Short mmCIF file of C-alpha atoms in Angstrom, two decimals:
data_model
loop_
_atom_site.label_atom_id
_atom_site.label_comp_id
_atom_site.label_asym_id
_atom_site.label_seq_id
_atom_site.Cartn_x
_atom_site.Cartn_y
_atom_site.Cartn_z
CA UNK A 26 109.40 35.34 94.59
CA UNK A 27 106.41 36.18 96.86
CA UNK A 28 104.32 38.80 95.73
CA UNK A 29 101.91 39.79 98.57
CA UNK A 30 100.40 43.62 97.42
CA UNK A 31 97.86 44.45 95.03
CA UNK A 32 98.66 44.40 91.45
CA UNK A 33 96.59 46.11 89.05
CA UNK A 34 95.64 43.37 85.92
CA UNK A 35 98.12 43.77 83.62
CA UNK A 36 101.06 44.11 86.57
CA UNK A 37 99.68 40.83 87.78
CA UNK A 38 99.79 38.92 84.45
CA UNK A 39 103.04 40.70 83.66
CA UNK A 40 104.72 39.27 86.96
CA UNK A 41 102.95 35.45 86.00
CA UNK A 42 104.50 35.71 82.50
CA UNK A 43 107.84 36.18 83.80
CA UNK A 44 107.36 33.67 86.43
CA UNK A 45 106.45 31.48 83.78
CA UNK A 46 109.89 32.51 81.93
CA UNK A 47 112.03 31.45 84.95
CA UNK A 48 110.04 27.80 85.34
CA UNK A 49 110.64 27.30 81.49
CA UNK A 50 114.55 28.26 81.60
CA UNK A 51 114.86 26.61 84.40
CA UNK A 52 112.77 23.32 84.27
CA UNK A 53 111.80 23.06 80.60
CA UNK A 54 108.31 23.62 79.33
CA UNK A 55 106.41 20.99 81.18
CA UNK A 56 106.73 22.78 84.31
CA UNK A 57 105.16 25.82 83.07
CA UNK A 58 101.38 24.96 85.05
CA UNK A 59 99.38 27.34 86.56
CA UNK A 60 99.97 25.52 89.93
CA UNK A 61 103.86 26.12 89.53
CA UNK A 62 103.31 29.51 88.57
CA UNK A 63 100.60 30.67 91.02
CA UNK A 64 103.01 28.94 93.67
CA UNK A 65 106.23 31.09 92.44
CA UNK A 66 103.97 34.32 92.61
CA UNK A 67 102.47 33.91 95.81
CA UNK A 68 98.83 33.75 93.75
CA UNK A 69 95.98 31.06 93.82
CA UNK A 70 95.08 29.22 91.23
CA UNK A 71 92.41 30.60 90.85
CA UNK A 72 93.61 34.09 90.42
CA UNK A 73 95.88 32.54 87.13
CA UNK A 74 92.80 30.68 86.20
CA UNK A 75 91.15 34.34 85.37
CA UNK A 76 94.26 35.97 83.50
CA UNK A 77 94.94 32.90 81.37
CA UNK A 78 91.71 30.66 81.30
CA UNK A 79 93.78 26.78 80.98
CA UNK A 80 97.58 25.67 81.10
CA UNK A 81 97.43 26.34 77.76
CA UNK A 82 96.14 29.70 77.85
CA UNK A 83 99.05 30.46 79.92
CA UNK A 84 101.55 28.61 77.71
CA UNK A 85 100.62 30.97 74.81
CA UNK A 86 100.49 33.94 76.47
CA UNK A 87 103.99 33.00 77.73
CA UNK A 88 105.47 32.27 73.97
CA UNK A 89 103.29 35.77 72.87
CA UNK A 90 105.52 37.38 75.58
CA UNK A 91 108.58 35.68 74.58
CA UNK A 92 107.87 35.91 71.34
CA UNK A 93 107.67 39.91 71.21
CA UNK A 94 110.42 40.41 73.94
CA UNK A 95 112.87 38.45 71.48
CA UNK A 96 111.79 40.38 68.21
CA UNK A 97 112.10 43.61 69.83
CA UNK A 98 115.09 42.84 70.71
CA UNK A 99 116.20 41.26 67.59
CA UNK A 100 114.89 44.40 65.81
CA UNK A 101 116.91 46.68 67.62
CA UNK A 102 120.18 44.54 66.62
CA UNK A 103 119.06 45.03 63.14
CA UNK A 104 118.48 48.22 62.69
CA UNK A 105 122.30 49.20 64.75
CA UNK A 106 123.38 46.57 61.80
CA UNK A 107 122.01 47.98 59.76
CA UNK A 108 123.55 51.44 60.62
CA UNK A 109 126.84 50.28 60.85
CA UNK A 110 126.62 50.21 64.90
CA UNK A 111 126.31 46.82 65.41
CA UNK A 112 127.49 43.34 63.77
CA UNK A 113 125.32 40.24 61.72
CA UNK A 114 126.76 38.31 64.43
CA UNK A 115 125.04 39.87 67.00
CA UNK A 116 121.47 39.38 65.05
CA UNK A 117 122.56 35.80 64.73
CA UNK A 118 123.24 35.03 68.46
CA UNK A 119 120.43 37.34 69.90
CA UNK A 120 117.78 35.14 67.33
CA UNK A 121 119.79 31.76 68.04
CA UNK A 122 119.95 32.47 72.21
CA UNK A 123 116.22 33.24 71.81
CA UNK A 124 115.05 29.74 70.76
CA UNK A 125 118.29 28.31 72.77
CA UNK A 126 118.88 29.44 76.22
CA UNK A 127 115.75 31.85 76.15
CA UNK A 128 113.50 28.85 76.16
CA UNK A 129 111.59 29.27 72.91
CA UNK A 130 112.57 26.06 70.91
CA UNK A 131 111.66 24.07 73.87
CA UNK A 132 108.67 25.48 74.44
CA UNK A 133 107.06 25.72 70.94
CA UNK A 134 108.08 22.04 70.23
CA UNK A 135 106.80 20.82 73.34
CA UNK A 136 103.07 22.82 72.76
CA UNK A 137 103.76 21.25 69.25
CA UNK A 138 104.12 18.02 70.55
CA UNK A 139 101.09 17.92 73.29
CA UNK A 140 98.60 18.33 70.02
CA UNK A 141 98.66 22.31 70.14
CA UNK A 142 98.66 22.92 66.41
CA UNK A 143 98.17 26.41 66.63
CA UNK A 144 100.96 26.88 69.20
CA UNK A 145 103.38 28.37 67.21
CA UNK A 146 100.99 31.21 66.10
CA UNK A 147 101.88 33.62 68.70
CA UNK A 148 105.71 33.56 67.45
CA UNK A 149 105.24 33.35 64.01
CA UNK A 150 102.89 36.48 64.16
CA UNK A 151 105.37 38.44 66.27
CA UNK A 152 108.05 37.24 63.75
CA UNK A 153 106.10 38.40 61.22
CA UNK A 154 105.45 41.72 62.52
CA UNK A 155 109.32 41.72 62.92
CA UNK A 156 109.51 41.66 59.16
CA UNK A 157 107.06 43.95 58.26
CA UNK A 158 108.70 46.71 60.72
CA UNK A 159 112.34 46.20 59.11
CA UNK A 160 110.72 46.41 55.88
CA UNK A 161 111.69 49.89 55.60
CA UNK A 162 115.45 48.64 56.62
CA UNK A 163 115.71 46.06 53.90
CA UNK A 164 114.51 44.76 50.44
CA UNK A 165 112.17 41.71 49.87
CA UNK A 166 114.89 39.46 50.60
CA UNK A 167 114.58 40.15 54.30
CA UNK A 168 111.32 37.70 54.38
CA UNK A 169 113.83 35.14 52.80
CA UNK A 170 116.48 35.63 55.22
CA UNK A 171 114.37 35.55 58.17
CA UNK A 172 112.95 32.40 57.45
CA UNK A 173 116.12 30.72 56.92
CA UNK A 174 117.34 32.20 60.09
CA UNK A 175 114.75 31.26 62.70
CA UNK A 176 114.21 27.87 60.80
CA UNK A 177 118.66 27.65 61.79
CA UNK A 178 117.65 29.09 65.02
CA UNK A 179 114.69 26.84 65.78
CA UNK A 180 116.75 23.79 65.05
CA UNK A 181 119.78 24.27 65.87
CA UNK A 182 117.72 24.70 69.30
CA UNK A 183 116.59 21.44 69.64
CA UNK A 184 119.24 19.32 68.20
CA UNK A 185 122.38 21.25 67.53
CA UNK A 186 124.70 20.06 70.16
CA UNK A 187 124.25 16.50 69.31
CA UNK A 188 124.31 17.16 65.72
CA UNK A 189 127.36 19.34 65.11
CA UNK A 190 129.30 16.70 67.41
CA UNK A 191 128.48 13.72 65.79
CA UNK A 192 129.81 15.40 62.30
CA UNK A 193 132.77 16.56 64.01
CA UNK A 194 132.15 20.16 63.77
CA UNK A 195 132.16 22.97 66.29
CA UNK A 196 129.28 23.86 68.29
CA UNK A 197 128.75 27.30 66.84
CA UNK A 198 129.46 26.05 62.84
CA UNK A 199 125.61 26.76 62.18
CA UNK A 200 125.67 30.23 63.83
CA UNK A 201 128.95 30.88 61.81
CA UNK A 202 126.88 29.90 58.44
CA UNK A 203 123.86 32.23 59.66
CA UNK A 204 126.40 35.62 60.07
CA UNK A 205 127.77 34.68 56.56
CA UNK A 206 123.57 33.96 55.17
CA UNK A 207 123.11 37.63 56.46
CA UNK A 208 125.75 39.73 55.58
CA UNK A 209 125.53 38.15 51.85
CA UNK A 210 122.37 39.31 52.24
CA UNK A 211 122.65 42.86 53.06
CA UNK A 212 125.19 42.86 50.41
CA UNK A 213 123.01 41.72 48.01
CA UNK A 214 119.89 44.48 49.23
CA UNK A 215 122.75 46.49 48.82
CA UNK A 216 122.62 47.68 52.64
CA UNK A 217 125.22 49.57 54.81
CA UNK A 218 127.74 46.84 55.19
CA UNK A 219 127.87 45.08 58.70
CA UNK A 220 131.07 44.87 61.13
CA UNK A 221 132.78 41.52 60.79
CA UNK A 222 133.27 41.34 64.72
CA UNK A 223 131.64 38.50 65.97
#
């Protein structure tokens, strides 16, 4: 993916972030270096050197992106739940997918693990800001519920697979317990009921 004309700034970060996206999904995280991404977007080094400052400059700005793509999405899937238009089970795989085949577990345990404390802060504020925008869609309980579903999420990310096989159960049991976690919710916040499709 070449890209030869002249971007304006935020076009130019905008095509490095998703560059960044498609080395993470299909790599892992530790290909996500300014050399592999200035080579995918036909930039120099230098030139990703003055959006992002370090690897790690770029590495957050890439879970920022990430971060807000997924809870915008995630939002939306909410709210239609909310409305009766879409299902709990939708919220559930659109979060899970997010830290799974999106690319976000990897990469925030990978910054986690290379000594980045502070890596996470770009998705937990974007989570956050999640909450506070379905406030008006929910009771208090929907800070409660969102932590226990991206903590599911998150983990079921990273060691899922291997986990739900060696107890013998199927792949998708902890997604299954994260539809029920929400609808008893929004049962409980008395909300509009969501469809049982999954």
């Amino acid at each position: 993916m070449s890209i030869r004309k002249r971007l304006s700034q935020d076009e130019s970060r905008t095509v490095a972030l998703e560059a960044a996206r498609a080395l993470l999904l299909e790599s892992g995280p530790q290909s996500v270096t300014l050399k592999a991404v200035a080579a995918r977007v036909g930039r120099t080094h230098a030139n990703l050197l003055h959006h992002f400052g370090t690897a790690l400059g770029l590495q957050k700005a890439l879970a920022r992106h990430l971060a807000g793509t997924i809870c915008a999405t995630i939002a939306q899937a909410v709210v239609a739940s909310r409305t009766g238009i879409g299902s709990a089970r939708e919220v559930v795989d659109l979060t899970f997918d997010a830290f799974d085949s999106e690319g976000g577990g990897a990469l925030a345990s990978w910054m986690l693990l290379s000594g980045n404390e502070d890596a996470l802060d770009p998705i937990v504020d974007a989570i956050h800001d999640l909450v506070d925008e379905l406030h008006d869609y929910g009771s208090g309980a929907m800070r409660a519920s969102t932590l226990k579903l991206v903590l599911l999420a998150l983990g079921d990310s990273l060691m899922g697979g291997p986990l739900s096989q060696s107890l013998d159960l199927p792949r998708v049991a902890v997604r299954d317990m994260a539809e029920v976690m929400l609808r008893e919710a929004a049962a409980k916040a008395g909300l509009t009921p969501t469809s049982q499709a999954g």
